[in-house]
N, CA, C and O atoms as a printed pandas DataFrame, in Angstrom:
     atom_number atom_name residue_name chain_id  residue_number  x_coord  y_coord  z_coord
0              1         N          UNK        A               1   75.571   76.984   61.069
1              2        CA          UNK        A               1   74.247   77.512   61.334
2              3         C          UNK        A               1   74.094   78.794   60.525
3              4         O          UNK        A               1   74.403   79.938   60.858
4              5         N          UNK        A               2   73.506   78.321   59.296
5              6        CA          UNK        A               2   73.215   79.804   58.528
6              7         C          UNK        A               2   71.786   80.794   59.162
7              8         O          UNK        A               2   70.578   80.564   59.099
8              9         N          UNK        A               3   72.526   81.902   59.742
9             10        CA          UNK        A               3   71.091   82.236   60.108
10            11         C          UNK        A               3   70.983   83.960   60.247
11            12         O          UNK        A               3   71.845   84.367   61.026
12            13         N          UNK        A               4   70.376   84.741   59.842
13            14        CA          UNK        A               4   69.986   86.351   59.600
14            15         C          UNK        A               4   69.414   87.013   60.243
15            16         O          UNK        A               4   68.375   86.672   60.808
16            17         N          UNK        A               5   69.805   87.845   60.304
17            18        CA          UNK        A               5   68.496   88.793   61.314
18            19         C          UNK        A               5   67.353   88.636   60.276
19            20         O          UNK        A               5   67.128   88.172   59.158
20            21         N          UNK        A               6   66.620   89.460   61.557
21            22        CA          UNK        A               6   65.046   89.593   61.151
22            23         C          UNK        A               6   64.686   91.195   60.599
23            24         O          UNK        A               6   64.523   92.039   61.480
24            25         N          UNK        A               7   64.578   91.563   59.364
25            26        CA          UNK        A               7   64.465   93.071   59.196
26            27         C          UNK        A               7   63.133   93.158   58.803
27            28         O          UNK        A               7   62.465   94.114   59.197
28            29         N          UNK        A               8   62.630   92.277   58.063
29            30        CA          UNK        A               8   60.982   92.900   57.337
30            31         C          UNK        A               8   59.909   91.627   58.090
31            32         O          UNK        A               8   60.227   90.552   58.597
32            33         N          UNK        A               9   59.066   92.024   57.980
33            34        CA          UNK        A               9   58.029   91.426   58.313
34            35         C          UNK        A               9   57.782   89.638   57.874
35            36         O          UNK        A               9   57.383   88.652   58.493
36            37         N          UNK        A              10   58.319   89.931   56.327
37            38        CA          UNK        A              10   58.305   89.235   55.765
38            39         C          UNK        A              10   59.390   87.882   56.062
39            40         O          UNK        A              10   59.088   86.718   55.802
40            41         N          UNK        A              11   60.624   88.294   56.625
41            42        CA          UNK        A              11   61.478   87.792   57.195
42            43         C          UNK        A              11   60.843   86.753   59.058
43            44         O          UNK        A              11   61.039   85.614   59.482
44            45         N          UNK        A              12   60.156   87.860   59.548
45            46        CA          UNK        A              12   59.568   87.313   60.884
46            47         C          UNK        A              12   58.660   86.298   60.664
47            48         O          UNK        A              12   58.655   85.233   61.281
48            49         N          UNK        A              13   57.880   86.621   59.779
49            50        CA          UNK        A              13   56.418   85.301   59.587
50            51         C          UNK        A              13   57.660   84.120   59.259
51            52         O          UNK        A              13   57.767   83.294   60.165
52            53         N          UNK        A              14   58.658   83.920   58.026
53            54        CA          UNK        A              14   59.797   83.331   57.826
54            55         C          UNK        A              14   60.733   82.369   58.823
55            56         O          UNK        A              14   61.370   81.339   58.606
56            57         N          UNK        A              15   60.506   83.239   60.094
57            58        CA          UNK        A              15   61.591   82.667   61.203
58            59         C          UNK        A              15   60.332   82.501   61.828
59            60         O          UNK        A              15   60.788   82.047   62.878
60            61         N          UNK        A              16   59.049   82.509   62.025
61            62        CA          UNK        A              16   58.151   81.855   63.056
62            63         C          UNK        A              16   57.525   80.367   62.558
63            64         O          UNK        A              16   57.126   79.454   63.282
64            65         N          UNK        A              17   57.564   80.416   61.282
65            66        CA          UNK        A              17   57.658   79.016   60.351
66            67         C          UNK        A              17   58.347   78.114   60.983
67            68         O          UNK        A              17   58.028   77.026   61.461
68            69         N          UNK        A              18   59.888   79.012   60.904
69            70        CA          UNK        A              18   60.777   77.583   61.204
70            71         C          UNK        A              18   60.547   77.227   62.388
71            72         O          UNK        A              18   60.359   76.030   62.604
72            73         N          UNK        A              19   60.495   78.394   63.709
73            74        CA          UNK        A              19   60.782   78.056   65.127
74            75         C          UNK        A              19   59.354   76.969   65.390
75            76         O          UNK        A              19   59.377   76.399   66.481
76            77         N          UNK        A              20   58.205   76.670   64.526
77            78        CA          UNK        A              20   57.324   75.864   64.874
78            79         C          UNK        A              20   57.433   74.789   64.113
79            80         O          UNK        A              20   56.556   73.931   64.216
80            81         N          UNK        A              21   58.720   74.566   63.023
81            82        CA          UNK        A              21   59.270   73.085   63.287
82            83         C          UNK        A              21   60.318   72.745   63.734
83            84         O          UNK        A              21   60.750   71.631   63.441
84            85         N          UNK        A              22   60.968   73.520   64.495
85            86        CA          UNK        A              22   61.677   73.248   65.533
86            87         C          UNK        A              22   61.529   72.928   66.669
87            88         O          UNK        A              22   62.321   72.300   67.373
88            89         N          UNK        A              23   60.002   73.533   67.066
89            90        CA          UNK        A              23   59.835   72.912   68.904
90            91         C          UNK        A              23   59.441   72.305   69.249
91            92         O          UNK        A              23   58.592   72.536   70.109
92            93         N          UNK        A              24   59.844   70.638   68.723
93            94        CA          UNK        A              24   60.123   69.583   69.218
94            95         C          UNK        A              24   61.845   69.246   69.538
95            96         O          UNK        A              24   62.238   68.423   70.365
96            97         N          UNK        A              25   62.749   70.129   68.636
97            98        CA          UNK        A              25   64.197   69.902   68.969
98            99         C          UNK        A              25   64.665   69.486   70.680
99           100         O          UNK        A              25   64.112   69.974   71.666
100          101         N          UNK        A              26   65.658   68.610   70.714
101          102        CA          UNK        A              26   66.121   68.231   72.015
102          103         C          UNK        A              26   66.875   69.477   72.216
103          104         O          UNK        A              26   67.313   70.251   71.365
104          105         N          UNK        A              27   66.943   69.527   73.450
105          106        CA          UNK        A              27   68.054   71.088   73.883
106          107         C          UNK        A              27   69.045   70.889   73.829
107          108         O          UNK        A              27   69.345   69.714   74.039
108          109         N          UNK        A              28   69.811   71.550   73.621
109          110        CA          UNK        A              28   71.482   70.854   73.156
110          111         C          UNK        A              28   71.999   70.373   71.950
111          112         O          UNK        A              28   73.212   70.314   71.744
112          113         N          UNK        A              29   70.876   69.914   70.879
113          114        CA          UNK        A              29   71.240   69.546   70.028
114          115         C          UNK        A              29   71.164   70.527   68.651
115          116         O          UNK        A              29   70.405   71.480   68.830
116          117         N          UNK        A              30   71.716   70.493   67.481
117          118        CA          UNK        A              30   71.944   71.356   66.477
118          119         C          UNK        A              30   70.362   72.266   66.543
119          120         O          UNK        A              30   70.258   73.467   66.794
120          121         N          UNK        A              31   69.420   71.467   66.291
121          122        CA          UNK        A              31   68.141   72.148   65.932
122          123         C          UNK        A              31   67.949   72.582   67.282
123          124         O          UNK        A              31   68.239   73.778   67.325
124          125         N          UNK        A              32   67.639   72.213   68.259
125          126        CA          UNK        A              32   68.021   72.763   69.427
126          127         C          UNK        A              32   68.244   74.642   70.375
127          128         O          UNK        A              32   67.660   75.572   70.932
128          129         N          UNK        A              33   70.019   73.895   69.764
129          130        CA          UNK        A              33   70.408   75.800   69.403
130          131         C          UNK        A              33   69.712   75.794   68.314
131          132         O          UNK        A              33   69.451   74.601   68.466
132          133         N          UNK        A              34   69.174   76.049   67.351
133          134        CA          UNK        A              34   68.911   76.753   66.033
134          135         C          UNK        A              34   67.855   77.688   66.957
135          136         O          UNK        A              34   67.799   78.903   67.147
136          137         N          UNK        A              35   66.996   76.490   67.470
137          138        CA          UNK        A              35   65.832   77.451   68.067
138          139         C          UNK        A              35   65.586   78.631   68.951
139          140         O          UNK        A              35   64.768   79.524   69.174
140          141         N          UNK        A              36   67.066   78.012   69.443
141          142        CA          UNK        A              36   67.317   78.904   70.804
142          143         C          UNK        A              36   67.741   80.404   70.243
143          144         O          UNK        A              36   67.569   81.481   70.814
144          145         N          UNK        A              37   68.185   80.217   69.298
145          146        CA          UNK        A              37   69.336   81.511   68.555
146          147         C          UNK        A              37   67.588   82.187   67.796
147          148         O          UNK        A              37   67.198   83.307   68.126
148          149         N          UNK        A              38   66.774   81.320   66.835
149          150        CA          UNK        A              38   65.718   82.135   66.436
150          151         C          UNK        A              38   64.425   82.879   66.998
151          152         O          UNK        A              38   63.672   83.761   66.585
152          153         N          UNK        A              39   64.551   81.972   68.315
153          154        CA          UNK        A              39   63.385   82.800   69.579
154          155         C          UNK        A              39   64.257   83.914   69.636
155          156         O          UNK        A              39   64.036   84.843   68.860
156          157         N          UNK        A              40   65.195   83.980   70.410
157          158        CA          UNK        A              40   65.816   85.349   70.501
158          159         C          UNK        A              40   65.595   86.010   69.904
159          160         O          UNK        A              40   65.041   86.909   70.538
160          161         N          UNK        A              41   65.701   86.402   68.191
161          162        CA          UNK        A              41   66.032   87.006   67.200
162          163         C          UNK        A              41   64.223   87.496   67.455
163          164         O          UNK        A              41   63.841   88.617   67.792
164          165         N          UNK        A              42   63.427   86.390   67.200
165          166        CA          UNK        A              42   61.979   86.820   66.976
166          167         C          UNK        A              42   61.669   88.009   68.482
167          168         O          UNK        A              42   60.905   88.940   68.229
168          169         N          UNK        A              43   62.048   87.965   69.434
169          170        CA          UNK        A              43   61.747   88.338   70.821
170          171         C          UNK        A              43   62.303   89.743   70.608
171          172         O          UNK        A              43   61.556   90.718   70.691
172          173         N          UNK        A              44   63.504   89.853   70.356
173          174        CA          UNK        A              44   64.597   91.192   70.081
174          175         C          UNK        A              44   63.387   92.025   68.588
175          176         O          UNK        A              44   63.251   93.236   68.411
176          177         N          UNK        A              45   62.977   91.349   68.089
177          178        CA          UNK        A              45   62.197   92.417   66.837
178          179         C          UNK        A              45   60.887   92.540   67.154
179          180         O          UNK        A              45   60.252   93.532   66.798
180          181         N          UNK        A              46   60.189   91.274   68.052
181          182        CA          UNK        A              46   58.420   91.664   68.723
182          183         C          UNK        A              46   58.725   92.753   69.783
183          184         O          UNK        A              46   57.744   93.467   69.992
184          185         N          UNK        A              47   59.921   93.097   70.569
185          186        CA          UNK        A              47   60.066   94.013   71.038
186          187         C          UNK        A              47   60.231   95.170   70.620
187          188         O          UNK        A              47   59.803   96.121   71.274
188          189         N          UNK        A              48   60.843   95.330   69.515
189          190        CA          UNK        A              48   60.901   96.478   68.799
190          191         C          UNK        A              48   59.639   96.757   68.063
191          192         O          UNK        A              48   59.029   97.769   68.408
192          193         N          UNK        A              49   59.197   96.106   67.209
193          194        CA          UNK        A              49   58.128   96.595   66.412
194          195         C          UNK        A              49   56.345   95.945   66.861
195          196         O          UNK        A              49   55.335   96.212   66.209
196          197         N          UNK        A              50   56.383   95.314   67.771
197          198        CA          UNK        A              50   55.117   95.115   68.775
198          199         C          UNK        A              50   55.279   95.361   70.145
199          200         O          UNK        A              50   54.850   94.518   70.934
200          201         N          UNK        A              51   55.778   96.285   70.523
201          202        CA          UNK        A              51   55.921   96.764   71.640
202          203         C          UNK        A              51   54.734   96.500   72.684
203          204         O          UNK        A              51   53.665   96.883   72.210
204          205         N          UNK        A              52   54.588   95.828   74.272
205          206        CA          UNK        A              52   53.280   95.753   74.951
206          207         C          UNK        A              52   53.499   96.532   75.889
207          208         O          UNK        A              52   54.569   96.490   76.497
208          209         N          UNK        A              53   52.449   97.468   76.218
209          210        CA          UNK        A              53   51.921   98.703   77.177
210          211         C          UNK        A              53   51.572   98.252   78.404
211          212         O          UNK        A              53   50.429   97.796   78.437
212          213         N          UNK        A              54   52.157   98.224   79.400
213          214        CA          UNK        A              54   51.126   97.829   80.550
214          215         C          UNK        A              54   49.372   98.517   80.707
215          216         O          UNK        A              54   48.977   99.548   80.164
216          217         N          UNK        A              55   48.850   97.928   81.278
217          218        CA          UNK        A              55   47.375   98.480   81.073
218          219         C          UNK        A              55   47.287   99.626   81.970
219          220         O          UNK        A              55   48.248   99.763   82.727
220          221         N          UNK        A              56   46.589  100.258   82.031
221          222        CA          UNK        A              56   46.593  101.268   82.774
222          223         C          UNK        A              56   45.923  101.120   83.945
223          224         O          UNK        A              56   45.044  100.259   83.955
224          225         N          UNK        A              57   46.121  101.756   84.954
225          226        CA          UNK        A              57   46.337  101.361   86.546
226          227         C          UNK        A              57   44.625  100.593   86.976
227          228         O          UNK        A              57   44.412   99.614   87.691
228          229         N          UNK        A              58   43.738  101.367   86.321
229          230        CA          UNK        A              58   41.937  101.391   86.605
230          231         C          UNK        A              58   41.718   99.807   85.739
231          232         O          UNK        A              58   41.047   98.873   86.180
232          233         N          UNK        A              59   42.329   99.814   84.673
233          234        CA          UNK        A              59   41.790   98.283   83.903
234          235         C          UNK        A              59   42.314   97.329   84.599
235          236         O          UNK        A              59   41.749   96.298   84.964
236          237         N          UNK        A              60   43.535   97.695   84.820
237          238        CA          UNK        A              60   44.655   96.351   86.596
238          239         C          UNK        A              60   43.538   96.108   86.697
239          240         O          UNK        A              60   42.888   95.122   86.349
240          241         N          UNK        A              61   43.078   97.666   87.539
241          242        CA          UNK        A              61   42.381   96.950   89.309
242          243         C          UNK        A              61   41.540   95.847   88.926
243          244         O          UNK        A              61   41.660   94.676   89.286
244          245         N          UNK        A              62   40.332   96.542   87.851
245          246        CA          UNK        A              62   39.440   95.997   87.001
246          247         C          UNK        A              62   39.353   94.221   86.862
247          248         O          UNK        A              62   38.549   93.325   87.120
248          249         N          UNK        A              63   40.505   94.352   86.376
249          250        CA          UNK        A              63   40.848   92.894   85.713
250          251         C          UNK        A              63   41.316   92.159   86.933
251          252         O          UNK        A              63   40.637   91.132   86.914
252          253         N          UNK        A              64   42.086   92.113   87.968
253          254        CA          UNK        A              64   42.466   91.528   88.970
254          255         C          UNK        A              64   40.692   91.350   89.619
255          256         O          UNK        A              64   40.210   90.266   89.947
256          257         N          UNK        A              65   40.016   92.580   89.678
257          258        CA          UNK        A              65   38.651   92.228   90.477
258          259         C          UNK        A              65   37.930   91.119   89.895
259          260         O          UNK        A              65   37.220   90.511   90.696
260          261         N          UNK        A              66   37.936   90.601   88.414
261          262        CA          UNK        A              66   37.055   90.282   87.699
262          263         C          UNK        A              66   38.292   88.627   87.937
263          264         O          UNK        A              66   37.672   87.655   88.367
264          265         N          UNK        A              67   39.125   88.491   87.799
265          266        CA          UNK        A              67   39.492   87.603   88.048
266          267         C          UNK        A              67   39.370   86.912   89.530
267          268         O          UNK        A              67   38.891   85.778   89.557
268          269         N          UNK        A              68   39.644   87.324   90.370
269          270        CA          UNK        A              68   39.387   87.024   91.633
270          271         C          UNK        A              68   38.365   87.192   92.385
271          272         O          UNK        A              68   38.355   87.040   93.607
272          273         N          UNK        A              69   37.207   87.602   91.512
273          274        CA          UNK        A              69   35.800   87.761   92.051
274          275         C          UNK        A              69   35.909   88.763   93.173
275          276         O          UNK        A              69   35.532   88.441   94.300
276          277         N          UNK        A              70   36.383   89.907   92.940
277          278        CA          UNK        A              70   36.393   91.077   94.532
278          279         C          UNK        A              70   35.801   91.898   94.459
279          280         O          UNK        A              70   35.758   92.447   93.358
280          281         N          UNK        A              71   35.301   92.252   95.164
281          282        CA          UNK        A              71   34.119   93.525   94.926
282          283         C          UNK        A              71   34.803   95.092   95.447
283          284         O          UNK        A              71   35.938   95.291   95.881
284          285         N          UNK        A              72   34.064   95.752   95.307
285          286        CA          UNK        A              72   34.515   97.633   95.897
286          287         C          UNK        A              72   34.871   97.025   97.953
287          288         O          UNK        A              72   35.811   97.585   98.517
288          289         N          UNK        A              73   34.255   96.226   98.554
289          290        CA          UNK        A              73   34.169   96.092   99.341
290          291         C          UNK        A              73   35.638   95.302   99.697
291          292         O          UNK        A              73   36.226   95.915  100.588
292          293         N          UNK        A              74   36.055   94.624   99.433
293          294        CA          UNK        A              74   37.314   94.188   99.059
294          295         C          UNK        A              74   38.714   94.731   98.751
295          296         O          UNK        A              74   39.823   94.197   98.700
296          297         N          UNK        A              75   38.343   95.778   98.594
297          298        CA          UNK        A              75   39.369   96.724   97.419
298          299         C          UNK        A              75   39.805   98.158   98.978
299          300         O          UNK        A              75   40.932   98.553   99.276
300          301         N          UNK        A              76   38.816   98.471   99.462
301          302        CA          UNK        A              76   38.727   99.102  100.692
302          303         C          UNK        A              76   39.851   99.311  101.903
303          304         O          UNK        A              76   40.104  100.276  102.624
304          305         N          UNK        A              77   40.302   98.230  101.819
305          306        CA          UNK        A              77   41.871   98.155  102.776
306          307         C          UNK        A              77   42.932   98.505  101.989
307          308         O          UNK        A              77   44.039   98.709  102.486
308          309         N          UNK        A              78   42.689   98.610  100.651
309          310        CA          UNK        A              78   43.908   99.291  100.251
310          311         C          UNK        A              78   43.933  100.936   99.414
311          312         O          UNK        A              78   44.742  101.827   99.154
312          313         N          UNK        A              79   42.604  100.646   99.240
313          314        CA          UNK        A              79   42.455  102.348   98.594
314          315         C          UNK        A              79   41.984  103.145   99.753
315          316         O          UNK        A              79   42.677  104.121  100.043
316          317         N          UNK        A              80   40.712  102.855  100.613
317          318        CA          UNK        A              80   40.161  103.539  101.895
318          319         C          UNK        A              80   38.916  103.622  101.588
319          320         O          UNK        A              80   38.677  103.246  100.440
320          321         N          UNK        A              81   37.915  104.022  102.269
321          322        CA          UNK        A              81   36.447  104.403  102.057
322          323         C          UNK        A              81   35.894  104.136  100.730
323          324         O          UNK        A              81   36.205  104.742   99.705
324          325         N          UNK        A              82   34.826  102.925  100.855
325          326        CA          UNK        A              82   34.000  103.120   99.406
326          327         C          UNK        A              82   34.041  103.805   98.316
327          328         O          UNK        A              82   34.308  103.553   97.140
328          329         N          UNK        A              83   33.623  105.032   99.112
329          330        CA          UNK        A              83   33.680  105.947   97.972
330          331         C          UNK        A              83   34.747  106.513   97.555
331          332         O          UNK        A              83   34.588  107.234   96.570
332          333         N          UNK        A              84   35.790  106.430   97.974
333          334        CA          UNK        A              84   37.616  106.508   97.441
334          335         C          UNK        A              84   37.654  105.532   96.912
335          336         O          UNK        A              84   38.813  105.561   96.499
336          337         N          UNK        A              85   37.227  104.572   96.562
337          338        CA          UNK        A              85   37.396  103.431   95.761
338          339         C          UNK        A              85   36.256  103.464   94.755
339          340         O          UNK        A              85   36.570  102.882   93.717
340          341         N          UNK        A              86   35.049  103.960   94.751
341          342        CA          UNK        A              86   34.627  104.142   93.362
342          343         C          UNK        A              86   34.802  105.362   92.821
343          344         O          UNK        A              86   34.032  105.548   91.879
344          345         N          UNK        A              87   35.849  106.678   93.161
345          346        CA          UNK        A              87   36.452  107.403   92.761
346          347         C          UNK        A              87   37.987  107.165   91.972
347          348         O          UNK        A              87   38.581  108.015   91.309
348          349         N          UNK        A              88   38.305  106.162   92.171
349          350        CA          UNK        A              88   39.503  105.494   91.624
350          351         C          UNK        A              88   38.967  104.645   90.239
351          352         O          UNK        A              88   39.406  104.769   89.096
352          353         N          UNK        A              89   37.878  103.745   90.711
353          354        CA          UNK        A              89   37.880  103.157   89.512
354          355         C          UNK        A              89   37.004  103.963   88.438
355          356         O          UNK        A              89   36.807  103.525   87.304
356          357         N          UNK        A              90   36.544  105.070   88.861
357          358        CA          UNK        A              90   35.974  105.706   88.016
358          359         C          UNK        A              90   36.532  107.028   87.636
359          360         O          UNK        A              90   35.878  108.031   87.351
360          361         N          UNK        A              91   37.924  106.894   87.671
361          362        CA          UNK        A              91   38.635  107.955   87.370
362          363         C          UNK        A              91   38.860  109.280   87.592
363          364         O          UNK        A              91   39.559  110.087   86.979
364          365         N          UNK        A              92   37.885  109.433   88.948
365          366        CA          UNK        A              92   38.036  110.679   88.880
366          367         C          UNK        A              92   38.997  111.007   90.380
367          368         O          UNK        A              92   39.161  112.151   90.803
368          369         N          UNK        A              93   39.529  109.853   91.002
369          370        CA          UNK        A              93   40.847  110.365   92.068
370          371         C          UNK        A              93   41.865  109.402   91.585
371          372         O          UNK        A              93   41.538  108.248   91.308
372          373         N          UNK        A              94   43.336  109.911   91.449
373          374        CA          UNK        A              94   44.521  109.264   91.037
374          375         C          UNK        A              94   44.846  108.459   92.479
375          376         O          UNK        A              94   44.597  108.936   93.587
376          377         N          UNK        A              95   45.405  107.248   92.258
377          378        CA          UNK        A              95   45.795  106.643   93.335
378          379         C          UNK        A              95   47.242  107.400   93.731
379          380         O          UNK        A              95   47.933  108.246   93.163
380          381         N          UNK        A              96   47.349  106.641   95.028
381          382        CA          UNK        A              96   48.313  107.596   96.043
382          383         C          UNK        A              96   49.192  106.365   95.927
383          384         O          UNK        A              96   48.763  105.248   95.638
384          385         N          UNK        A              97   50.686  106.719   96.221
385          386        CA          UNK        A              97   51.756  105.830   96.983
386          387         C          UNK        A              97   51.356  104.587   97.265
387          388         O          UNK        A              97   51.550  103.528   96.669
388          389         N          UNK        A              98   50.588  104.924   98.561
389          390        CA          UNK        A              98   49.976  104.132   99.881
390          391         C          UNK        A              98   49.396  103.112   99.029
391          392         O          UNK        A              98   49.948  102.032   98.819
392          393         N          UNK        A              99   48.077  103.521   98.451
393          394        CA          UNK        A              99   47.169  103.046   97.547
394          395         C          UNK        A              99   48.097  102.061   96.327
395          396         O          UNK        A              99   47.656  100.935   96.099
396          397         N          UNK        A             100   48.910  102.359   95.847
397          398        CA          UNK        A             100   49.782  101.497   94.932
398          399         C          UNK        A             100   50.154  100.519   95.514
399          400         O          UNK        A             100   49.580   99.454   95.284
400          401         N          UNK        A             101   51.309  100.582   96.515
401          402        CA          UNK        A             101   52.073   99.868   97.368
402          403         C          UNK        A             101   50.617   98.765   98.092
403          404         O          UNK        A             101   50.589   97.543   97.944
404          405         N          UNK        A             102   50.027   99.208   98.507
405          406        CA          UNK        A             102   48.610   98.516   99.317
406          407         C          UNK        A             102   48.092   97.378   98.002
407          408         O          UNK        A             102   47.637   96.276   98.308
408          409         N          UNK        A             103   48.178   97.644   97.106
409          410        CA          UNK        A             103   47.579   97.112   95.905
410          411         C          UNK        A             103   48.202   96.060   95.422
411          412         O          UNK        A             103   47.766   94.918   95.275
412          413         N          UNK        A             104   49.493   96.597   95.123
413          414        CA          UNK        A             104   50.569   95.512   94.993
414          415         C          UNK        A             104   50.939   94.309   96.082
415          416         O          UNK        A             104   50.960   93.109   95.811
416          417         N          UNK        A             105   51.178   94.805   97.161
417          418        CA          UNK        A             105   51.071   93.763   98.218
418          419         C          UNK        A             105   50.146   92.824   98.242
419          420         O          UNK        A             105   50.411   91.638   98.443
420          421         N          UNK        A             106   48.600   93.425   97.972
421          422        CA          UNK        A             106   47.678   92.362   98.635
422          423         C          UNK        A             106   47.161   91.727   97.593
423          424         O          UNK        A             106   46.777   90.598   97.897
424          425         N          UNK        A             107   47.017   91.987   96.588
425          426        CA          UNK        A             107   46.285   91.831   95.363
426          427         C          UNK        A             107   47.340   91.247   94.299
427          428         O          UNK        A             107   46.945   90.657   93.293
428          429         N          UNK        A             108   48.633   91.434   94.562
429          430        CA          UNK        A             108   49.618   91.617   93.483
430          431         C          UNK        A             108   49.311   92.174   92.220
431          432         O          UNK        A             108   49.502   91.431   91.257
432          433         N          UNK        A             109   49.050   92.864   92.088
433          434        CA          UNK        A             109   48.815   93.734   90.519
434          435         C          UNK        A             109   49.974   94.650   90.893
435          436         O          UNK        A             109   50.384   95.208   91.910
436          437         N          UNK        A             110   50.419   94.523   89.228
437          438        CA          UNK        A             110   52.035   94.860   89.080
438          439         C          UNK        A             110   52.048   96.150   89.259
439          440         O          UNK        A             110   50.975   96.750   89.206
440          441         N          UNK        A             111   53.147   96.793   89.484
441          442        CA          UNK        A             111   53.261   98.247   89.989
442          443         C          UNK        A             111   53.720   98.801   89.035
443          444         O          UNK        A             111   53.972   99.943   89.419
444          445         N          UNK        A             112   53.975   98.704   88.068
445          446        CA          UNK        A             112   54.179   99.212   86.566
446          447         C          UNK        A             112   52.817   99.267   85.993
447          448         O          UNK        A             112   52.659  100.049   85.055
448          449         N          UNK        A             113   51.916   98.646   86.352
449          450        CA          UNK        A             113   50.440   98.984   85.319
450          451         C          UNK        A             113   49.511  100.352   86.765
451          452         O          UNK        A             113   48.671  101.219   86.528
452          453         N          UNK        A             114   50.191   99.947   88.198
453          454        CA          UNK        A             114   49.431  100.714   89.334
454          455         C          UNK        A             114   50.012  102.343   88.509
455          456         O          UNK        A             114   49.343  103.234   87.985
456          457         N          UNK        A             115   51.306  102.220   88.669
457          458        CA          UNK        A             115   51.828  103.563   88.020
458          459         C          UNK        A             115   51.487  104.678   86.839
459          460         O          UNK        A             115   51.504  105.892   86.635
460          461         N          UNK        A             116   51.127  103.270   86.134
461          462        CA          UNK        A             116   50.397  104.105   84.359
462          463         C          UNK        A             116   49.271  104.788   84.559
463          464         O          UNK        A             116   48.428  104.363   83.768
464          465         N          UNK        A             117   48.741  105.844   85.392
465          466        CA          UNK        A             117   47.682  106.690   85.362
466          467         C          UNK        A             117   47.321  107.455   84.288
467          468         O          UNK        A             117   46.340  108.195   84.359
């Protein structure tokens, strides 16, 4: 299995070529591992040089509301009073502990994007 890291760009577009005629390979078999060994390689350098940000705590809420159709009214059992909740999404009160933990539980929005204030 001749196979290189990934250093330039030019190298990655290179190894994303191959890994998309590879994924049809059976698992286990030569092409298989090949693929298995070049996802890695591609994953280990999109991590390094495309790094992803969790969103920040207000676009979560945002996006969980807009997905699940929830309104300010909705949102209320875990932030508190209306208007503590359109003070949150409008940036002008930081969520609390309570308010995170409350968020995450009921809503599941990850506590790594609740955190990013």
């Amino acid at each position: 299995m001749d196979i290189h890291p990934i250093k330039t760009d030019a190298d990655y577009r290179k190894t994303l070529h191959e890994i998309e005629t590879l994924m049809t390979a059976e698992p286990g078999s030569e092409a298989g591992d090949r693929l298995d060994v070049l996802v890695t390689l591609v994953e280990a350098y999109e991590r390094k040089h495309y790094p992803l940000d969790w969103p920040d705590a207000v676009e979560a809420i945002k996006f969980r509301m807009e997905q699940q159709g929830l309104t300010v009214d909705d949102l209320v059992p875990a932030i508190g009073r209306k208007n503590r909740v359109y003070e949150v999404l409008a940036r002008k009160r930081p969520l609390t502990i309570r308010m995170i933990q409350a968020l995450n539980r009921q809503f599941h929005i990850p506590a790594e994007s609740l955190l990013n204030q």
